[in-house]
Short mmCIF file of C-alpha atoms in Angstrom, two decimals:
data_model
loop_
_atom_site.label_atom_id
_atom_site.label_comp_id
_atom_site.label_asym_id
_atom_site.label_seq_id
_atom_site.Cartn_x
_atom_site.Cartn_y
_atom_site.Cartn_z
CA UNK G 1 -11.43 -37.18 6.82
CA UNK G 2 -12.30 -34.76 4.66
CA UNK G 3 -10.47 -31.02 4.75
CA UNK G 4 -13.60 -29.44 6.48
CA UNK G 5 -13.32 -32.48 9.01
CA UNK G 6 -9.76 -31.72 9.63
CA UNK G 7 -10.63 -27.95 10.54
CA UNK G 8 -13.21 -29.04 12.78
CA UNK G 9 -11.11 -31.66 14.71
CA UNK G 10 -8.42 -28.71 14.92
CA UNK G 11 -10.71 -25.99 15.85
CA UNK G 12 -12.51 -28.24 18.52
CA UNK G 13 -9.17 -28.89 20.53
CA UNK G 14 -8.62 -25.71 20.41
CA UNK G 15 -8.17 -24.28 23.31
CA UNK G 16 -9.36 -20.82 25.08
CA UNK G 17 -6.13 -20.34 26.47
CA UNK G 18 -3.97 -21.37 23.24
CA UNK G 19 -0.83 -19.25 22.98
CA UNK G 20 -0.04 -16.58 20.63
CA UNK G 21 2.26 -17.90 18.63
CA UNK G 22 0.12 -20.88 17.55
CA UNK G 23 -2.73 -18.32 15.97
CA UNK G 24 -0.94 -17.51 12.94
CA UNK G 25 -1.11 -21.38 11.19
CA UNK G 26 -4.88 -21.66 13.18
CA UNK G 27 -6.23 -18.66 11.05
CA UNK G 28 -4.78 -19.95 7.84
CA UNK G 29 -6.64 -23.16 8.17
CA UNK G 30 -9.59 -21.56 8.95
CA UNK G 31 -9.15 -19.13 5.66
CA UNK G 32 -8.39 -22.07 3.63
CA UNK G 33 -11.50 -23.55 4.37
CA UNK G 34 -13.37 -20.59 4.15
CA UNK G 35 -12.24 -20.22 0.76
CA UNK G 36 -12.87 -23.79 -0.36
CA UNK G 37 -16.64 -22.89 0.58
CA UNK G 38 -16.69 -19.90 -1.39
CA UNK G 39 -15.32 -21.56 -4.54
CA UNK G 40 -18.17 -23.99 -4.13
CA UNK G 41 -20.73 -21.29 -3.82
CA UNK G 42 -19.70 -18.86 -6.28
CA UNK G 43 -16.89 -20.21 -9.09
CA UNK G 44 -20.03 -21.56 -11.50
CA UNK G 45 -21.54 -17.84 -11.77
CA UNK G 46 -19.08 -17.11 -14.47
CA UNK G 47 -14.96 -17.70 -15.05
CA UNK G 48 -14.88 -14.05 -14.68
CA UNK G 49 -16.01 -14.20 -10.93
CA UNK G 50 -13.61 -17.22 -10.36
CA UNK G 51 -10.71 -15.38 -11.18
CA UNK G 52 -11.71 -13.01 -8.37
CA UNK G 53 -12.27 -15.20 -6.07
CA UNK G 54 -8.84 -16.84 -6.76
CA UNK G 55 -7.27 -13.66 -6.61
CA UNK G 56 -8.48 -12.90 -3.67
CA UNK G 57 -7.70 -16.00 -2.28
CA UNK G 58 -3.87 -15.85 -3.25
CA UNK G 59 -4.11 -12.27 -1.65
CA UNK G 60 -4.82 -13.55 1.78
CA UNK G 61 -3.87 -16.97 1.75
CA UNK G 62 -0.29 -15.94 0.41
CA UNK G 63 1.45 -13.95 2.51
CA UNK G 64 1.29 -11.76 6.11
CA UNK G 65 1.92 -11.88 9.50
CA UNK G 66 -2.17 -12.68 10.72
CA UNK G 67 -0.95 -9.43 13.37
CA UNK G 68 -4.53 -8.86 13.48
CA UNK G 69 -5.91 -12.44 14.43
CA UNK G 70 -3.08 -12.31 16.85
CA UNK G 71 -4.01 -9.26 18.98
CA UNK G 72 -7.76 -10.22 18.72
CA UNK G 73 -6.99 -13.80 20.00
CA UNK G 74 -4.91 -11.95 22.80
CA UNK G 75 -8.17 -9.62 23.84
CA UNK G 76 -9.82 -12.99 24.40
CA UNK G 77 -6.94 -14.03 26.55
CA UNK G 78 -6.70 -11.00 28.30
CA UNK G 79 -10.27 -11.25 29.22
CA UNK G 80 -9.99 -14.65 30.11
CA UNK G 81 -7.22 -14.61 32.25
CA UNK G 82 -7.88 -11.80 34.85
CA UNK G 83 -10.31 -9.82 32.85
CA UNK G 84 -13.71 -10.27 33.95
CA UNK G 85 -14.59 -12.34 31.15
CA UNK G 86 -15.98 -15.62 30.12
CA UNK G 87 -17.19 -17.77 27.17
CA UNK G 88 -20.45 -18.66 27.40
CA UNK G 89 -21.91 -22.01 25.56
CA UNK G 90 -22.68 -22.53 22.77
CA UNK G 91 -19.67 -20.30 22.06
CA UNK G 92 -16.41 -21.98 21.98
CA UNK G 93 -12.72 -21.23 21.46
CA UNK G 94 -12.83 -22.70 17.74
CA UNK G 95 -15.84 -20.30 17.16
CA UNK G 96 -13.84 -17.13 18.21
CA UNK G 97 -10.82 -18.26 16.18
CA UNK G 98 -12.79 -18.57 13.12
CA UNK G 99 -14.26 -14.88 14.11
CA UNK G 100 -10.99 -13.21 14.52
CA UNK G 101 -9.93 -14.79 11.39
CA UNK G 102 -12.14 -12.47 9.31
CA UNK G 103 -9.82 -9.62 10.35
CA UNK G 104 -7.66 -10.73 7.59
CA UNK G 105 -10.35 -9.41 5.01
CA UNK G 106 -10.38 -6.15 6.35
CA UNK G 107 -6.56 -6.29 5.91
CA UNK G 108 -6.61 -7.60 2.55
CA UNK G 109 -9.33 -4.81 1.66
CA UNK G 110 -7.14 -2.30 2.85
CA UNK G 111 -4.17 -3.17 0.96
CA UNK G 112 -5.64 -3.96 -2.38
CA UNK G 113 -7.08 -0.44 -2.45
CA UNK G 114 -3.84 1.00 -1.15
CA UNK G 115 -1.92 -0.11 -3.95
CA UNK G 116 -4.22 1.08 -6.53
CA UNK G 117 -4.05 4.33 -4.61
CA UNK G 118 -0.49 4.16 -4.45
CA UNK G 119 -0.22 2.50 -8.09
CA UNK G 120 2.14 -0.05 -6.38
CA UNK G 121 3.34 -2.75 -8.92
CA UNK G 122 4.24 -5.64 -6.61
CA UNK G 123 3.22 -6.63 -2.92
CA UNK G 124 4.95 -9.65 -1.36
CA UNK G 125 7.02 -10.13 -4.49
CA UNK G 126 3.93 -11.09 -6.51
CA UNK G 127 2.47 -8.56 -9.18
CA UNK G 128 -0.26 -6.31 -7.03
CA UNK G 129 -3.74 -7.30 -7.62
CA UNK G 130 -4.72 -4.60 -9.84
CA UNK G 131 -1.58 -5.34 -12.40
CA UNK G 132 -2.60 -8.84 -12.24
CA UNK G 133 -5.87 -8.14 -13.81
CA UNK G 134 -4.48 -5.95 -16.25
CA UNK G 135 -2.43 -8.45 -17.49
CA UNK G 136 -4.97 -10.93 -17.97
CA UNK G 137 -6.85 -8.27 -20.02
CA UNK G 138 -3.67 -7.97 -22.43
CA UNK G 139 -3.33 -11.73 -22.40
CA UNK G 140 -7.03 -12.17 -23.35
CA UNK G 141 -6.69 -9.57 -26.00
CA UNK G 142 -9.62 -7.80 -25.00
CA UNK G 143 -10.56 -3.95 -25.86
CA UNK G 144 -10.50 -1.37 -23.58
CA UNK G 145 -7.38 -0.21 -21.47
CA UNK G 146 -6.11 -2.92 -19.63
CA UNK G 147 -4.81 -0.55 -16.78
CA UNK G 148 -8.63 0.74 -16.11
CA UNK G 149 -9.96 -2.76 -16.33
CA UNK G 150 -7.08 -4.03 -13.68
CA UNK G 151 -7.91 -1.12 -11.42
CA UNK G 152 -11.68 -1.54 -11.82
CA UNK G 153 -11.39 -5.45 -11.09
CA UNK G 154 -9.13 -4.70 -8.19
CA UNK G 155 -11.50 -2.41 -6.47
CA UNK G 156 -14.29 -4.87 -6.60
CA UNK G 157 -12.21 -7.53 -5.48
CA UNK G 158 -11.70 -5.10 -2.47
CA UNK G 159 -15.21 -4.57 -2.30
CA UNK G 160 -16.00 -8.17 -2.12
CA UNK G 161 -13.20 -8.78 0.69
CA UNK G 162 -14.80 -6.23 2.57
CA UNK G 163 -18.38 -7.83 2.45
CA UNK G 164 -16.58 -11.07 3.00
CA UNK G 165 -15.49 -10.01 6.21
CA UNK G 166 -18.56 -9.47 7.50
CA UNK G 167 -19.94 -12.70 6.46
CA UNK G 168 -17.07 -14.79 8.09
CA UNK G 169 -17.18 -12.59 11.38
CA UNK G 170 -20.93 -13.29 11.41
CA UNK G 171 -21.10 -16.93 10.58
CA UNK G 172 -18.51 -17.85 12.64
CA UNK G 173 -20.50 -19.87 15.35
CA UNK G 174 -20.11 -17.19 18.03
CA UNK G 175 -23.22 -16.33 20.24
CA UNK G 176 -25.63 -13.28 19.52
CA UNK G 177 -24.71 -12.01 22.72
CA UNK G 178 -20.63 -11.93 21.80
CA UNK G 179 -22.07 -10.35 18.55
CA UNK G 180 -23.96 -7.53 19.82
CA UNK G 181 -20.94 -6.74 22.29
CA UNK G 182 -18.24 -6.82 19.62
CA UNK G 183 -20.75 -5.05 16.93
CA UNK G 184 -19.10 -1.56 18.52
CA UNK G 185 -15.41 -2.35 18.08
CA UNK G 186 -16.07 -3.89 14.69
CA UNK G 187 -17.74 -1.21 13.25
CA UNK G 188 -15.11 1.73 14.69
CA UNK G 189 -12.64 -0.67 13.22
CA UNK G 190 -14.15 -0.83 9.98
CA UNK G 191 -14.73 2.96 9.77
CA UNK G 192 -11.29 4.39 11.46
CA UNK G 193 -9.22 2.50 8.81
CA UNK G 194 -11.32 3.64 5.82
CA UNK G 195 -10.82 7.55 7.71
CA UNK G 196 -6.99 6.91 7.90
CA UNK G 197 -6.85 6.57 4.27
CA UNK G 198 -8.78 9.35 4.06
CA UNK G 199 -6.60 11.29 6.10
CA UNK G 200 -3.51 9.81 4.04
CA UNK G 201 -4.58 10.82 0.65
CA UNK G 202 -5.11 14.44 1.91
CA UNK G 203 -1.71 14.46 3.51
CA UNK G 204 -0.13 13.60 0.60
CA UNK G 205 -1.98 15.90 -1.64
CA UNK G 206 -2.05 19.10 0.74
CA UNK G 207 1.27 19.15 0.90
CA UNK G 208 2.04 19.62 4.50
CA UNK G 209 4.28 19.41 6.70
CA UNK G 210 2.38 19.15 10.20
CA UNK G 211 3.87 16.19 12.15
CA UNK G 212 0.94 16.11 13.83
CA UNK G 213 -0.97 15.57 10.99
CA UNK G 214 1.18 12.64 9.97
CA UNK G 215 0.90 11.25 13.50
CA UNK G 216 -2.91 11.26 12.89
CA UNK G 217 -2.72 9.42 9.77
CA UNK G 218 -0.45 6.65 12.00
CA UNK G 219 -2.87 6.16 14.57
CA UNK G 220 -6.28 5.37 12.07
CA UNK G 221 -4.40 3.89 9.16
CA UNK G 222 -2.42 1.44 11.35
CA UNK G 223 -2.35 1.55 14.83
CA UNK G 224 -6.28 1.63 15.27
CA UNK G 225 -6.94 -1.56 13.05
CA UNK G 226 -3.64 -3.09 13.82
CA UNK G 227 -3.61 -3.58 17.18
CA UNK G 228 -6.09 -1.29 19.33
CA UNK G 229 -9.35 -2.26 18.13
CA UNK G 230 -8.28 -6.17 17.38
CA UNK G 231 -7.74 -6.29 20.91
CA UNK G 232 -10.59 -4.44 21.93
CA UNK G 233 -12.74 -6.88 19.37
CA UNK G 234 -11.27 -9.89 21.43
CA UNK G 235 -12.04 -8.47 25.03
CA UNK G 236 -15.51 -8.14 23.99
CA UNK G 237 -16.03 -11.39 22.43
CA UNK G 238 -14.48 -12.45 25.84
CA UNK G 239 -16.77 -10.41 27.83
CA UNK G 240 -13.97 -8.42 29.37
CA UNK G 241 -14.81 -6.08 31.97
CA UNK G 242 -14.62 -2.19 31.24
CA UNK G 243 -10.85 -1.58 33.08
CA UNK G 244 -9.53 -4.38 30.88
CA UNK G 245 -11.05 -2.93 27.67
CA UNK G 246 -9.79 0.80 28.43
CA UNK G 247 -5.92 -0.74 29.12
CA UNK G 248 -5.95 -2.92 26.09
CA UNK G 249 -7.13 0.30 24.28
CA UNK G 250 -4.22 2.51 25.58
CA UNK G 251 -1.46 -0.25 25.49
CA UNK G 252 -2.93 -1.18 21.69
CA UNK G 253 -2.67 2.50 20.45
CA UNK G 254 0.99 3.01 22.04
CA UNK G 255 1.60 -0.51 20.35
CA UNK G 256 0.30 0.11 17.05
CA UNK G 257 1.94 3.83 16.76
CA UNK G 258 4.95 2.65 17.41
CA UNK G 259 4.94 -0.10 15.26
CA UNK G 260 4.11 2.18 12.31
CA UNK G 261 6.95 4.74 13.06
CA UNK G 262 9.42 1.53 13.29
CA UNK G 263 7.80 0.74 9.59
CA UNK G 264 8.66 4.38 8.65
CA UNK G 265 12.25 4.10 9.48
CA UNK G 266 12.37 0.64 7.71
CA UNK G 267 10.90 2.73 4.88
CA UNK G 268 13.65 4.98 4.48
CA UNK G 269 16.96 3.06 6.35
CA UNK G 270 15.87 -0.78 5.93
CA UNK G 271 17.83 -3.11 3.85
CA UNK G 272 16.11 -4.34 0.87
CA UNK G 273 17.30 -7.95 1.33
CA UNK G 274 15.69 -8.03 4.83
CA UNK G 275 12.52 -6.07 4.27
CA UNK G 276 11.63 -7.03 0.70
CA UNK G 277 11.18 -3.32 0.10
CA UNK G 278 13.30 -1.38 -2.30
CA UNK G 279 15.90 0.83 -0.48
CA UNK G 280 14.78 4.34 0.34
CA UNK G 281 11.09 3.57 -1.12
CA UNK G 282 9.61 6.17 1.31
CA UNK G 283 11.93 8.66 -0.13
CA UNK G 284 11.09 7.75 -3.75
CA UNK G 285 7.10 7.66 -3.31
CA UNK G 286 6.95 10.79 -1.35
CA UNK G 287 5.51 9.40 1.92
CA UNK G 288 4.72 11.93 4.22
CA UNK G 289 5.79 10.19 7.68
CA UNK G 290 5.93 11.36 10.93
CA UNK G 291 9.71 10.83 10.14
CA UNK G 292 10.24 13.18 7.59
CA UNK G 293 7.71 15.73 8.87
CA UNK G 294 10.42 16.09 11.98
CA UNK G 295 13.24 15.79 9.49
CA UNK G 296 11.82 19.07 7.74
CA UNK G 297 10.98 20.93 11.00
CA UNK G 298 14.21 20.13 12.38
CA UNK G 299 16.17 21.03 9.55
CA UNK G 300 14.52 24.29 9.10
CA UNK G 301 16.26 25.40 12.34
CA UNK G 302 19.19 23.90 12.22
CA UNK G 303 20.40 23.81 8.39
CA UNK G 304 18.04 25.87 6.37
CA UNK G 305 19.62 24.87 3.02
CA UNK G 306 19.91 20.89 3.88
CA UNK G 307 16.02 21.21 4.63
CA UNK G 308 15.27 23.08 1.18
CA UNK G 309 17.09 20.07 -0.29
CA UNK G 310 15.23 17.47 1.35
CA UNK G 311 11.86 19.21 0.78
CA UNK G 312 12.53 19.24 -2.92
CA UNK G 313 13.90 15.97 -2.86
CA UNK G 314 11.21 13.78 -1.60
CA UNK G 315 9.29 11.99 -3.98
CA UNK G 316 11.59 13.39 -6.85
CA UNK G 317 14.58 11.66 -6.13
CA UNK G 318 15.69 8.29 -8.09
CA UNK G 319 19.37 7.13 -8.07
CA UNK G 320 20.85 5.53 -4.75
CA UNK G 321 23.39 8.52 -4.00
CA UNK G 322 20.58 11.29 -4.05
CA UNK G 323 18.60 8.82 -1.32
CA UNK G 324 22.20 8.52 0.48
CA UNK G 325 22.32 12.17 0.61
CA UNK G 326 18.57 12.61 1.74
CA UNK G 327 19.30 9.65 4.50
CA UNK G 328 22.12 11.49 5.52
CA UNK G 329 20.46 14.93 5.97
CA UNK G 330 17.60 13.03 8.03
CA UNK G 331 20.60 11.69 10.63
CA UNK G 332 22.18 15.19 10.76
CA UNK G 333 19.00 16.59 11.77
CA UNK G 334 18.22 14.47 14.23
CA UNK G 335 15.06 13.14 13.06
CA UNK G 336 16.04 9.79 12.58
CA UNK G 337 17.05 8.95 16.72
CA UNK G 338 14.08 11.02 17.63
CA UNK G 339 11.63 8.67 15.67
CA UNK G 340 13.60 5.62 17.29
CA UNK G 341 13.10 7.24 20.15
CA UNK G 342 9.47 7.52 20.61
CA UNK G 343 9.22 3.90 19.08
CA UNK G 344 11.21 3.15 22.44
CA UNK G 345 9.41 5.19 24.49
CA UNK G 346 5.73 4.11 22.96
CA UNK G 347 6.97 0.19 23.55
CA UNK G 348 7.99 1.37 27.01
CA UNK G 349 5.01 3.04 27.88
CA UNK G 350 2.86 -0.34 26.98
CA UNK G 351 5.57 -2.81 28.59
CA UNK G 352 5.28 -0.84 31.88
CA UNK G 353 1.41 -0.61 31.70
CA UNK G 354 1.29 -4.63 30.81
CA UNK G 355 3.73 -5.30 33.84
CA UNK G 356 1.53 -3.67 36.39
CA UNK G 357 -1.71 -4.52 35.72
CA UNK G 358 -4.15 -6.88 36.95
CA UNK G 359 -3.90 -9.40 34.18
CA UNK G 360 -2.46 -13.01 34.56
CA UNK G 361 1.40 -13.02 34.50
CA UNK G 362 1.96 -15.80 31.69
CA UNK G 363 -0.30 -14.00 29.30
CA UNK G 364 1.37 -10.39 29.74
CA UNK G 365 4.82 -12.03 29.01
CA UNK G 366 3.16 -13.34 25.47
CA UNK G 367 1.69 -9.91 24.85
CA UNK G 368 5.02 -8.08 26.05
CA UNK G 369 6.87 -10.39 23.70
CA UNK G 370 4.64 -9.52 20.73
CA UNK G 371 5.11 -5.94 21.52
CA UNK G 372 9.03 -6.06 21.52
CA UNK G 373 9.32 -7.95 18.37
CA UNK G 374 6.86 -5.74 16.29
CA UNK G 375 8.92 -2.76 17.46
CA UNK G 376 12.42 -3.60 17.32
CA UNK G 377 11.88 -5.72 13.96
CA UNK G 378 13.76 -5.29 10.74
CA UNK G 379 11.04 -6.68 8.12
#
């Protein structure tokens, strides 16, 4: 049996009601099949292109929680399990699975470009894409600046990923009517994640201390394309009614913002042995999160000297002792508890909405479990 036959056999038995916990492994199978086809189509153009396809494959298949496809599958399940929707022949569950797997290419583009913007050296324990290409330049003894070459190639790999998201989505086998319904959330999601990155860059460079500005970044850079729009996309593919789409978008935004706020907490207080990130990484990088903006605001009112130390230390600290000092200021200001309380409030609101909604209870139980897992995580 060829790998392609095995994939088709697997997706042929894939049910429209397959549980959310089964989605990541199924997405991995779809992505592997997609890359096999892309290698066959493009590797013979030139070794440089083969390097790019290989780098993208390593990035996409080399880790990640597959959250976006999981939430998109949840959107389909919601449509079919009380949301007024249906799948219309010839579209089958395997076609929808293939379509939502394409979200991993949007994610890859965003992260590859984000690593360039942040000048990050590692991602998931491996060199970032631009560092990988920079090393290849040096190993081959080429002329010019290895760093510039690495960034240039990584930008193009990210662009390629964005393009292949469209290819995989459009060629998924989903019928034309479903693709038309999904066009709005698909296009909105792609624009919103770029807008969120623009807002993040502006926030970092403006010196703004407005918590509202930080929250807007969380909404568009994370919540919209991680949870809200994937839910919307899956619901559209399943032809959900307007009430269900509205419900999913509301809880999706709440879960997505809570997810990012918890991530910001881990960026300051997380255990590196668990998170895989350097301890106090956000304090070193100067990332202007809602947590830090709230800490500055609260400390300005309660302890101006501490606020001044925090303000000058963000992005400038180097030693563990300095990081511990800033952590303590954040805790003493009450901002750490404020952040955690907001995560609990958003999660509770989303869960309460789901528990009282019109969707089937077994499905709701799955989505609630996923939401709570994301917002109570430690990595």
